[in-house]
Every structure is written in C-alpha cells, then in structure tokens.
Short mmCIF file of C-alpha atoms in Angstrom, two decimals:
data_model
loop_
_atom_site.label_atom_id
_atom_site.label_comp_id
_atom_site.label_asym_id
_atom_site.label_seq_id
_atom_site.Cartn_x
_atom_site.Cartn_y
_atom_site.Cartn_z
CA UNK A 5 94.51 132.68 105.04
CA UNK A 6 93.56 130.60 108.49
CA UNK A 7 90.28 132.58 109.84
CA UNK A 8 90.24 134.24 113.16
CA UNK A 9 87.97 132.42 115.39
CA UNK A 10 85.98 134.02 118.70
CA UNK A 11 83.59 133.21 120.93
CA UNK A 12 81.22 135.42 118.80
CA UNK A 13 81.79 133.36 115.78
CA UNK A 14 82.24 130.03 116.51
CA UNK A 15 79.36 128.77 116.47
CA UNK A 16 78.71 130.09 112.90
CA UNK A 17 81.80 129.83 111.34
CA UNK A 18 82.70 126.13 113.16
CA UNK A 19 80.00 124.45 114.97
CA UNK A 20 77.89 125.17 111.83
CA UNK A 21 79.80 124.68 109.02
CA UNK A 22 78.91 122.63 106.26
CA UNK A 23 82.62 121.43 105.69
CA UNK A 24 84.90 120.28 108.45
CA UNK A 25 86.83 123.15 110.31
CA UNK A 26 90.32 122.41 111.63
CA UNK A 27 91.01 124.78 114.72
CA UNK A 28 94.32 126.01 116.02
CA UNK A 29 94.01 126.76 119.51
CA UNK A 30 97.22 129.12 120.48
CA UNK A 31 98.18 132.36 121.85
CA UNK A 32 101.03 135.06 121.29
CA UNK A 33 103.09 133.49 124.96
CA UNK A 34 104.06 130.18 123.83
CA UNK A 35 106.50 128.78 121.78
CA UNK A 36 105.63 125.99 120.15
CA UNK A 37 102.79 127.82 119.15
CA UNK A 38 104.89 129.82 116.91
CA UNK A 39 106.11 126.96 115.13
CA UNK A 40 102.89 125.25 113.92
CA UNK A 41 101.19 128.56 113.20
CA UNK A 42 102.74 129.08 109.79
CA UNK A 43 102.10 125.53 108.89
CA UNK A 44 98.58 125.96 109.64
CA UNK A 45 98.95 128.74 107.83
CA UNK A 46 99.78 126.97 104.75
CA UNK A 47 96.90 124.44 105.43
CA UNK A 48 94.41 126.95 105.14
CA UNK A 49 95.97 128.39 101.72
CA UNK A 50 95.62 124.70 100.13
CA UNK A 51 92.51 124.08 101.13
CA UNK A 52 90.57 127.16 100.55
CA UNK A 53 87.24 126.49 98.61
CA UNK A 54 88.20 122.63 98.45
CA UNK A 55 86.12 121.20 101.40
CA UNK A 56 87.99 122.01 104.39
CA UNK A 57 88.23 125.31 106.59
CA UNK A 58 91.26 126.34 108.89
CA UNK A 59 90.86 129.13 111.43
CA UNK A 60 92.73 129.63 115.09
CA UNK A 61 91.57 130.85 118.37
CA UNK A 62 93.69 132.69 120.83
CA UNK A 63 93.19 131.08 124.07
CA UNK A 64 94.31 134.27 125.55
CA UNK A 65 90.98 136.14 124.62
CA UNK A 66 88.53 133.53 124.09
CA UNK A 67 88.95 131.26 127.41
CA UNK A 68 85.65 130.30 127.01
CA UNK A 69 85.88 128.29 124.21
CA UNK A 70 89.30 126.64 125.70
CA UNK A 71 87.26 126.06 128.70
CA UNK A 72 84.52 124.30 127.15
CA UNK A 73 86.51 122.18 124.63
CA UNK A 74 89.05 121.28 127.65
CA UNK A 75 92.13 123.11 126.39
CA UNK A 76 95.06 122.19 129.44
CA UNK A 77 97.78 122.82 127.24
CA UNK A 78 98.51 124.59 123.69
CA UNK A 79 99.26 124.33 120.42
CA UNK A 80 95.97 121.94 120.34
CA UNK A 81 94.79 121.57 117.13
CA UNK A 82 91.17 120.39 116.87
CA UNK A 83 89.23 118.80 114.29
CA UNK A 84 85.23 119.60 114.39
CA UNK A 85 83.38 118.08 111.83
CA UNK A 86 79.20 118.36 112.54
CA UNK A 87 79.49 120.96 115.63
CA UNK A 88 81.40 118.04 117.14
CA UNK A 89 85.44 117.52 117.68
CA UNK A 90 86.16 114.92 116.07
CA UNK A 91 90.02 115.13 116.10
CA UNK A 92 92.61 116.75 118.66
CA UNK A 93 96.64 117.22 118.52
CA UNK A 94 98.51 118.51 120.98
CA UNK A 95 101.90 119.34 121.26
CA UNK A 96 103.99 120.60 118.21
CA UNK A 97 103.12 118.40 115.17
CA UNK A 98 104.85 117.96 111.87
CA UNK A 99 102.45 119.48 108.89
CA UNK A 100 101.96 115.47 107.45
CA UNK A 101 100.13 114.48 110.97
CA UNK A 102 98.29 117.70 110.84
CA UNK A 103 96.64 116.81 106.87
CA UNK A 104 96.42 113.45 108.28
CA UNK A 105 93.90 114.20 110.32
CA UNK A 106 92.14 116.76 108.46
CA UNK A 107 91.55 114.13 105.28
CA UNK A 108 90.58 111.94 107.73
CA UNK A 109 87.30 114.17 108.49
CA UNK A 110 86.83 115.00 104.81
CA UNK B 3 126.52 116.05 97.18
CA UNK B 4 126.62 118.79 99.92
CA UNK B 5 129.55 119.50 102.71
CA UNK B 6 127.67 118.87 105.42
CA UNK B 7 124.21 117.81 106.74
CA UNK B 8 123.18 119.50 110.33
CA UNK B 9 120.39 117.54 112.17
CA UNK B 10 118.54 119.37 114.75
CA UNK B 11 118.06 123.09 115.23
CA UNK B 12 118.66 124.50 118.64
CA UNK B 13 121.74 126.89 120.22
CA UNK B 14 124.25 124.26 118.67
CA UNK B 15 122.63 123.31 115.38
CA UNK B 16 122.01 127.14 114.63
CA UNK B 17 125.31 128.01 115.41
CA UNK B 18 127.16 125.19 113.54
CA UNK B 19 125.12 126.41 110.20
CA UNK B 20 126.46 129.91 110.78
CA UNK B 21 129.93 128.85 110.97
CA UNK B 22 129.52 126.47 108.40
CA UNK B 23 127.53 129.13 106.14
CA UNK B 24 130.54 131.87 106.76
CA UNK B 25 132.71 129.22 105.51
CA UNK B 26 130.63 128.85 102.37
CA UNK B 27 130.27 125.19 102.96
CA UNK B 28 126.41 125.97 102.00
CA UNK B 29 125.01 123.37 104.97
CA UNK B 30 121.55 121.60 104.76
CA UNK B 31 120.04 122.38 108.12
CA UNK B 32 117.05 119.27 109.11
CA UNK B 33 115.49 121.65 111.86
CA UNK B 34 112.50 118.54 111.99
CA UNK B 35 108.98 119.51 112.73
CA UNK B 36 110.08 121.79 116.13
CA UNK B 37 112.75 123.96 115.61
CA UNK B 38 114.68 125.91 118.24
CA UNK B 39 114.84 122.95 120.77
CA UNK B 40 114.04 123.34 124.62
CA UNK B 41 114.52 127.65 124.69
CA UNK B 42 111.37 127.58 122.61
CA UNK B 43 109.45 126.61 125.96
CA UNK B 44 111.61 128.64 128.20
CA UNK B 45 110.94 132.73 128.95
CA UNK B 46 112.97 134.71 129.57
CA UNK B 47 117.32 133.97 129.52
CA UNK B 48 118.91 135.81 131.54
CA UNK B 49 122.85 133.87 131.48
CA UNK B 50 123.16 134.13 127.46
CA UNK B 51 125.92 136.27 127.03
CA UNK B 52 125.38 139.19 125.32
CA UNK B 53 121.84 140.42 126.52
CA UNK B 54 122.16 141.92 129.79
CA UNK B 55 118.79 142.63 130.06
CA UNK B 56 117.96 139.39 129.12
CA UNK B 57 116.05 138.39 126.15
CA UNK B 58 113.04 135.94 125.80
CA UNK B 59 114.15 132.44 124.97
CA UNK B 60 112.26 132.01 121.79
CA UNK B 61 113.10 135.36 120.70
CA UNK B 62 116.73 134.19 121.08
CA UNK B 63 116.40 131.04 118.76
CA UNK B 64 114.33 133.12 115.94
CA UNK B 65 117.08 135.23 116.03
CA UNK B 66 119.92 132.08 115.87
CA UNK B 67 117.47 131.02 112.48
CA UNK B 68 117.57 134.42 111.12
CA UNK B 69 121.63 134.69 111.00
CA UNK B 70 122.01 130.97 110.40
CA UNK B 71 119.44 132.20 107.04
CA UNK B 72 121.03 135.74 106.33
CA UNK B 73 124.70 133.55 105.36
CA UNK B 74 123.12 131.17 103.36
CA UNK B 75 122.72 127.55 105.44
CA UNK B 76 119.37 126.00 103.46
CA UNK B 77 116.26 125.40 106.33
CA UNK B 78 114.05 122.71 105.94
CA UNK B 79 111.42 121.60 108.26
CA UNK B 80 111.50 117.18 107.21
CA UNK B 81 112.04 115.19 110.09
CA UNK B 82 114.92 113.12 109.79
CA UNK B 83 113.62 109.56 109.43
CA UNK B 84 116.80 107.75 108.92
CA UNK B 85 120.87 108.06 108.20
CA UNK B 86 123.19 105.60 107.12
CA UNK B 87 126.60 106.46 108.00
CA UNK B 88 127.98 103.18 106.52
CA UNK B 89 129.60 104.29 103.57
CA UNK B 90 131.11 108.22 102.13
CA UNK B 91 128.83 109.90 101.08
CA UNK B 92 127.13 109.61 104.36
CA UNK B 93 122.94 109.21 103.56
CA UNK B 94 120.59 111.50 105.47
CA UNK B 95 116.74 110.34 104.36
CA UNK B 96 113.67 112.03 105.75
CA UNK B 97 110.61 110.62 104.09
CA UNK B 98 111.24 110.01 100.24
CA UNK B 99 114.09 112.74 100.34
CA UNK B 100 117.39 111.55 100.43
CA UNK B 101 120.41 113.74 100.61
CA UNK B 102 124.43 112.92 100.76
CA UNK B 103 127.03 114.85 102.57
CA UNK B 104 130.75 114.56 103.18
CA UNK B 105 129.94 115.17 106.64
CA UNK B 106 127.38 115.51 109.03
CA UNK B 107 126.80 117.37 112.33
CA UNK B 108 124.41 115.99 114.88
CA UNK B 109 122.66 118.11 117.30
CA UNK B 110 119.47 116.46 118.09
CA UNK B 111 119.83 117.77 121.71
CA UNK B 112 117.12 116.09 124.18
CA UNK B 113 113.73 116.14 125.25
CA UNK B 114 111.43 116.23 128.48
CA UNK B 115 112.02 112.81 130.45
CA UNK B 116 108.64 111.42 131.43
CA UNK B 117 107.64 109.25 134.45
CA UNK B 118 106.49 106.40 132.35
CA UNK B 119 103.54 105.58 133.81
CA UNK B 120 100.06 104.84 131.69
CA UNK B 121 97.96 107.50 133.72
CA UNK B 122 100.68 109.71 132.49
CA UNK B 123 100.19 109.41 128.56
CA UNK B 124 96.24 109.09 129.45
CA UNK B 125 96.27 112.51 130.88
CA UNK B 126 98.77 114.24 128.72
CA UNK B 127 97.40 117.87 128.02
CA UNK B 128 94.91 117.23 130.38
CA UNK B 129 96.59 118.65 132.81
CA UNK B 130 100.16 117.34 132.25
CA UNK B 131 102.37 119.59 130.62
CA UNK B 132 106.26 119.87 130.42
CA UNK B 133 106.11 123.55 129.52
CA UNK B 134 104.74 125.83 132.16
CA UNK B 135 104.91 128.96 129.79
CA UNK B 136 102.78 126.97 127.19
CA UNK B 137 100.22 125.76 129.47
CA UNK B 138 100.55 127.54 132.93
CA UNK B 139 98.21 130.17 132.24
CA UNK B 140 95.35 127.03 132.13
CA UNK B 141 95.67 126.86 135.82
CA UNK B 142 94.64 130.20 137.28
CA UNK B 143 93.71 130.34 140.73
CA UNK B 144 94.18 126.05 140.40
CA UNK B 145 96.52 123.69 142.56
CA UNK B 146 99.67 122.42 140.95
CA UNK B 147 102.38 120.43 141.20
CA UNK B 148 105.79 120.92 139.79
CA UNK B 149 107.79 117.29 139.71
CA UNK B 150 111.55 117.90 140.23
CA UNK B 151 114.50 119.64 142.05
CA UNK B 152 116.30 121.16 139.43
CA UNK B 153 116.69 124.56 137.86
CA UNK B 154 114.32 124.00 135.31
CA UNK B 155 111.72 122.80 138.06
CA UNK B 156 112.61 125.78 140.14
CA UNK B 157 112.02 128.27 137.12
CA UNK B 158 108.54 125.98 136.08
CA UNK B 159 107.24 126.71 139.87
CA UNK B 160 108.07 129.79 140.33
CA UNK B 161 106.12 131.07 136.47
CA UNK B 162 103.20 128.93 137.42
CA UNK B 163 102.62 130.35 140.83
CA UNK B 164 101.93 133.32 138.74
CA UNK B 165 98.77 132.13 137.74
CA UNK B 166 98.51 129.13 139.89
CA UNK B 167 96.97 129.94 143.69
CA UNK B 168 98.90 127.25 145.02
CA UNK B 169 102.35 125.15 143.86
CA UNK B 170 103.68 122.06 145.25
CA UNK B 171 107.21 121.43 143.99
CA UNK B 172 107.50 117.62 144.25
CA UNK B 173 111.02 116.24 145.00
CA UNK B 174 112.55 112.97 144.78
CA UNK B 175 115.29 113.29 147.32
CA UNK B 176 115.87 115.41 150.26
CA UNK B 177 117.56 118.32 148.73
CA UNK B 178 117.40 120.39 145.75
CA UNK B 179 119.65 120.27 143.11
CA UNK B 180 119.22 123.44 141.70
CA UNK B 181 121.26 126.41 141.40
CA UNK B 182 121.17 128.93 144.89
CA UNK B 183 119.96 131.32 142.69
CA UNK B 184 117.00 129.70 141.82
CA UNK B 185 116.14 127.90 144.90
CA UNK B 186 115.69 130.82 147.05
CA UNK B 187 113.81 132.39 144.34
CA UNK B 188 111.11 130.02 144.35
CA UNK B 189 111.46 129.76 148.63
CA UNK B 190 110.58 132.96 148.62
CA UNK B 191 107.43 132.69 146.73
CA UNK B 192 104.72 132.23 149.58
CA UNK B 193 102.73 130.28 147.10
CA UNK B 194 105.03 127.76 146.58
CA UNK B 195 105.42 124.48 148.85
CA UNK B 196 108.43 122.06 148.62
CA UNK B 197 107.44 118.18 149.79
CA UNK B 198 111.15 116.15 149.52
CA UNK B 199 111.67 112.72 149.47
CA UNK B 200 108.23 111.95 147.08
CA UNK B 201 108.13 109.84 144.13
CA UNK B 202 104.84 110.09 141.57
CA UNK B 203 103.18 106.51 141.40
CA UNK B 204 99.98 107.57 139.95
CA UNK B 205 98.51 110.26 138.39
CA UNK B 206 94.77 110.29 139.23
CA UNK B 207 91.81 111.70 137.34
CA UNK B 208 91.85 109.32 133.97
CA UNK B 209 88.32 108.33 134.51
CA UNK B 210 87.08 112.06 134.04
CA UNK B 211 89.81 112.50 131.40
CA UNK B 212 91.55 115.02 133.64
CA UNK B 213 94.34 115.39 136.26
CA UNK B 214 92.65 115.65 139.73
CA UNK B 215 94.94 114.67 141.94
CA UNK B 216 98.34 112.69 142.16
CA UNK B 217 99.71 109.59 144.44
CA UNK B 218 102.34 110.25 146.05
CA UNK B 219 104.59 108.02 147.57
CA UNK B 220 106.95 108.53 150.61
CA UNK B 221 110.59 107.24 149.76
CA UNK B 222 111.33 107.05 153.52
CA UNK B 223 108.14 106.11 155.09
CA UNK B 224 107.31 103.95 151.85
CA UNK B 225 103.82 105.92 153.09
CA UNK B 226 101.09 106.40 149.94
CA UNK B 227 98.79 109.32 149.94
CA UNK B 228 96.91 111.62 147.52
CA UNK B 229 97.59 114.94 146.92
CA UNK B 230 94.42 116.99 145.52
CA UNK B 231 95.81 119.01 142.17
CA UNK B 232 94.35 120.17 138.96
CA UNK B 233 97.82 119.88 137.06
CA UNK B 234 100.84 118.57 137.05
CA UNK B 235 104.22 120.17 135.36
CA UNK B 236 107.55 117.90 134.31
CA UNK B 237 110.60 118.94 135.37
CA UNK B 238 112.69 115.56 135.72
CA UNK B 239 115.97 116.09 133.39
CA UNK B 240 116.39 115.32 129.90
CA UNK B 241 116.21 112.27 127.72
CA UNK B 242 119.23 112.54 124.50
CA UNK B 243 117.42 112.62 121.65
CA UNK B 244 119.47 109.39 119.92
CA UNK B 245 116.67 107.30 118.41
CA UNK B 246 117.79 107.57 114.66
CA UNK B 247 121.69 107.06 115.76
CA UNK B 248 121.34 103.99 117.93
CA UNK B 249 123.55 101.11 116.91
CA UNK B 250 125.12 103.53 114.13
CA UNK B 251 127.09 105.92 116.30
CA UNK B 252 128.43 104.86 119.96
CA UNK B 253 126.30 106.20 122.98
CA UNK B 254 128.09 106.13 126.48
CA UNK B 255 126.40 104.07 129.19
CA UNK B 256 123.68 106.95 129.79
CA UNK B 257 122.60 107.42 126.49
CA UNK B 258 124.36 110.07 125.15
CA UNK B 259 126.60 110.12 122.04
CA UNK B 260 130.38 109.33 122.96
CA UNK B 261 132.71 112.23 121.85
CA UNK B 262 136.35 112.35 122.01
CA UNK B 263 138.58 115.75 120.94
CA UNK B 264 135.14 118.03 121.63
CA UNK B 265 132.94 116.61 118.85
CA UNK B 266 134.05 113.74 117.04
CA UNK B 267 131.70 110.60 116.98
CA UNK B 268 133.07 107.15 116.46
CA UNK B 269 132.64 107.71 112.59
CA UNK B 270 135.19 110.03 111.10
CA UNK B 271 133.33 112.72 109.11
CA UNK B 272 130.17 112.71 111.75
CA UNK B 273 130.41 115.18 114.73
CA UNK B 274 128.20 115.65 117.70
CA UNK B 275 127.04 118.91 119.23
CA UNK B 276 124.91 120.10 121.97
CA UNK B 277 122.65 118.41 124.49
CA UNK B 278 122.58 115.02 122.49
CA UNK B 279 126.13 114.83 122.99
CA UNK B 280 126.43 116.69 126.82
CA UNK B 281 125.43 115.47 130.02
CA UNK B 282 127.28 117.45 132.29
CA UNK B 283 126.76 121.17 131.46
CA UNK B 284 123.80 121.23 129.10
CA UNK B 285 123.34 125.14 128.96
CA UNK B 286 122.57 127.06 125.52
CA UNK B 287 126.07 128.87 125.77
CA UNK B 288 127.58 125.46 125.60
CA UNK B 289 125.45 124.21 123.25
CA UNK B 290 125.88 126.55 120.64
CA UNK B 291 130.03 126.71 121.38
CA UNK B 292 130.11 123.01 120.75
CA UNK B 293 128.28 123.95 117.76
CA UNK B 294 130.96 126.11 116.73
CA UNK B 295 133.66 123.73 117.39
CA UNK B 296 131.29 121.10 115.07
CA UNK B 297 131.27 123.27 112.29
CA UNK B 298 135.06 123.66 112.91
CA UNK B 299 136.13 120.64 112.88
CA UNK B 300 133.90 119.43 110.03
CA UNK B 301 135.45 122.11 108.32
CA UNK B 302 139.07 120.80 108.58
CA UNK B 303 137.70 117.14 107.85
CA UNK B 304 136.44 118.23 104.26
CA UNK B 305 139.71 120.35 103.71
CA UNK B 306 141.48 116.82 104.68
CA UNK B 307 139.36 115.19 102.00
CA UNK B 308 140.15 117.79 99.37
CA UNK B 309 143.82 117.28 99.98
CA UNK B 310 144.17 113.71 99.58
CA UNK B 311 141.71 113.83 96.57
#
C-alpha cells in the first residue's frame, strides 16, 4: 500500500531514504486526483521491497511541504531520489508515464 | 469481435455503455488515462436533472461508471492510440492491444483551449491551472486572474475568490457571454474585478519559474501593461478532442466531428456523441442524451447487419 506522508515524516521516510520515493501530492477536493490515486496505488503494490517506495501527501494538511516543493496545482507526482526531486508530473497521467519516470530514478 | 467499441468516458460515453450494456451488446468502454471528462474538475451541478439539491460533479460521473459497470459494459483505462475505420471489423488499437467491433461510438468530448503562448507551457502548474477546484486553494489570500467571459470563467472566479483575496476576470471583448445567472453571481462578489476588452500576450514570471504577473494588452487602445498576479486560471472554451480521428472521420470547419441524423459520422457503423461532436450546446444533459441516441442507433446498425447476414 502507498505510505502516508506528513510533514513529521518526510524527512525520514523521503528525504532520507535509501531507495527513490515517488510522491503523490493530492487532496480529498479535486478530481483528477481521484483518478491517479488508485494507479499509484497499484505502483506501490508492485514495487514493495523491490527498490522503489510510493507514498502521498495531502496538500490539504501538510501545506508546508506543498509550499516548499512549489506545489501550484495537483495531482503532482514527484520523484525524490537523494533528498532531492528529481522528477515532477502534473496533471492526470496515464500509469505507463508514471513507471516511466520512476525506473528512470532507479 | 465485440458490438461496439466506446472511446471516451464522460456524460455521453457513460451513458452510451449503459444503453448499450441493457441491450446486452456487452460494449468495450476505452475511458483513456482520465475518465469522467470535464465534470471531474467541476463542483458542484446544479442543472443535471434529477438532483435538486445538486450533486458534486465528480460524484456524478463515479456514479455514471458505477451503472455503466453494474450492466455489464467492460472498463479499461488504455488510451486509445489509434483506429482504423477502413475496413468491417472496424480496428480500435491502444498500445499493443488491438480490438475489433462492428461498430464504434466516439465520445472523446474536448479539452481546456490554451493561449498558445511559450510562457504559457513554461509556467504550467506554476501558477497556471485550468481547474480552479484542483488548484484554487494554492492561492489563498493571492491575486488572480481568471481569463474568459463564459460560464465556466464565471463559475472559476467566483470558487477562487473563495480563497483568493483578490480576482481579476480577464475578458476578450466588451461583454460577457455567460449565462445572467452566473454573471451577476460573480458581480456580486466584491472580490472580484472584470477588465473587458484584454487579450493575454505574456505571461510573466518564467525566470523565477513562477507566474508573477501577466501582460495585458488593450484591444481598443492596442495599450500594453502588466498586471501584478500570483496565478492565472483558463477559462477560454473548448478544443474537440479529434486527434486520433483526423483525416479518418469528417470534422466541420471548426473542428468538430460532422454528424448528420443526431450521431452518424461519415462512416456507417461509427457514431459520434457528446462534446467532440457538439459545438453549440455542450452541457452534460446533452452529452449523455446524445449518448443515448449513440448507443441507439448503433444498436439498429448491428440489428441491420444481422439481417442481411
């Protein structure tokens, strides 16, 4: 399952993981959101224990970390890799341009 | 080989596949990468029949899916990459999956226009956004400005001054063109400003990666200025979403696909439904009855075919 990530824990569970961490900015308001969810959903099933993490931030109650990583406008998937983004999507994306750029960070 | 092939997934995709389903012609619905088409970005409806205390506009689509599921129309999420209407069985390929039908229904329906500019796709989701329930809580107690004079500009304005301490609604001409209903809605807001007769040239703020401002230019004056703003919203009309038909089926002279008797194409056997296919009216309710009327007459086409087999 795709992690919850806060302000609390992102620095642990993102900006220092040893494995690239794809992050699903969203919240519950908007629509599009609803539609990539479940496929990062499914991300986060394949690729548990193989490399790669998946977790998602609601913007809603962590505007900090929208704030600092210049969130304007959700779903924004981000790719951090080394405490750094590396990657960024944003807009509703088919699941194929989503594992595109996760591999790419692998 | 299937009955029918359904491309797209809003009001008149849905309801084509729950015709089609009830009529146990067992449809293959492409809903692409987005499903639920431009209500997914919209809050609440308040004209769909049937709710009269309106219901939220993705709510509305999830339940379209759910009844388009419960009778049996198959869901999948491929974007359609190709079709080749050329030859019976028509071809509908998305990726390495190809699939054949005796008919297909298109309801592609249409997307956000865009200025076209290059600050434009620089600053996208920095600050740009066509969907002010998506991104509008970004810009609390920041300056926007809404581009259009339209409904859909009217509603945009009038949900971002929620959050927003001050709205500019940017028009083109010197009138609006939306409904009453909605224009005195957003005149009434005391947060919202309307500057006519403006035309976007420039969208300022790519060399800190963000919007900061906009240039504005004065269609009577020919005058340029800059207006200070942290965002900017789209609300400029629709584009038909016709990529993966051009040169196959006939568009009129604005882009849309050409339908005589309701929602016949040029190509007997392919219909057209919805937005893709309607310039004039472009509402849900429409939408999803030209849906019906799709699902219909593709219907009847198939019993044809049965006959003269």
């Amino acid at each position: 399952m795709a992690q919850t990530f806060t302000q609390d824990n992102f620095d642990a569970e993102v900006l220092n993981s040893p494995v690239p961490v794809m992050v699903d900015f969203w919240a519950p308001w908007c629509g599009p959101c609803r539609m990539i969810g479940p496929l990062v959903e499914e991300i986060a099933v394949e690729f548990d224990g193989k490399g790669a993490k998946v977790g998602k931030v609601n913007v809603d109650e962590n505007g900090a970390l929208a704030q600092k990583y210049g969130i304007m406008s959700i779903p924004a998937v981000l790719m951090f890799k080394g405490g750094q983004p590396v990657g960024q999507m944003i807009g509703s994306q088919p699941k194929e341009k989503l594992l595109e750029m996760l591999k790419k960070a692998m | 080989m299937r009955n029918l092939i359904i491309i797209g997934a809003g009001p008149a995709g849905y309801t084509s596949a729950v015709y089609a389903a009830r009529a146990e012609l067992m449809p293959l619905v492409f809903e692409g990468a987005v499903y639920g088409g431009q209500l997914m970005t919209t809050t609440e409806v308040e004209n769909y029949p049937g709710f009269s205390k309106g219901i939220l506009g993705p709510s509305l689509m999830g339940e379209m899916r759910e009844q388009a599921k419960r009778f049996g129309a198959e869901l999948v999420s491929e974007n359609v990459t190709s079709v080749d209407f050329s030859s019976h069985p028509f071809k509908v390929i998305a990726g390495n999956r190809v699939e054949e039908a005796k008919t297909v229904i298109i309801s592609t329906g249409a997307s956000h226009r865009k200025l076209g500019i290059p600050s434009e796709d620089a600053l996208w989701g920095k600050g740009i956004s066509a969907c002010a329930t998506c991104d509008a809580f970004f810009f609390k107690n920041k300056v926007v400005a809404v581009v259009g004079g339209g409904d859909s500009a009217m509603e945009e304005a009038s949900f971002v001054a929620r959050f927003a301490s001050k709205v500019y609604v940017l028009v083109r001409t010197d009138k609006l063109r939306a409904s009453k209903i909605m224009a005195e809605r957003a005149q009434k807001n005391g947060k919202i400003e309307f500057i006519y007769n403006v035309a976007v040239e420039e969208v300022l703020g790519t060399g800190v990666g963000h919007v900061t401002g906009l240039r504005l230019k004065d269609s009577v004056s020919g005058i340029t200025r800059d207006l200070s703003c942290d965002g900017m919203f789209l609300a400029i009309g629709l584009v038909p979403s016709v990529d993966l038909f051009k040169g196959i089926v006939d568009l009129d002279e604005r882009g849309y696909i050409k339908t005589k008797n309701v929602t016949e194409t040029n190509i007997p056997g392919v219909f057209a439904a919805g937005d893709v296919q309607d310039a004039k009216y472009r509402q849900a309710i429409t939408a999803a009855g030209s849906g019906c009327a799709a699902a219909l007459d593709a219907q009847r086409y198939i019993e044809k075919l049965e006959e003269q087999a």
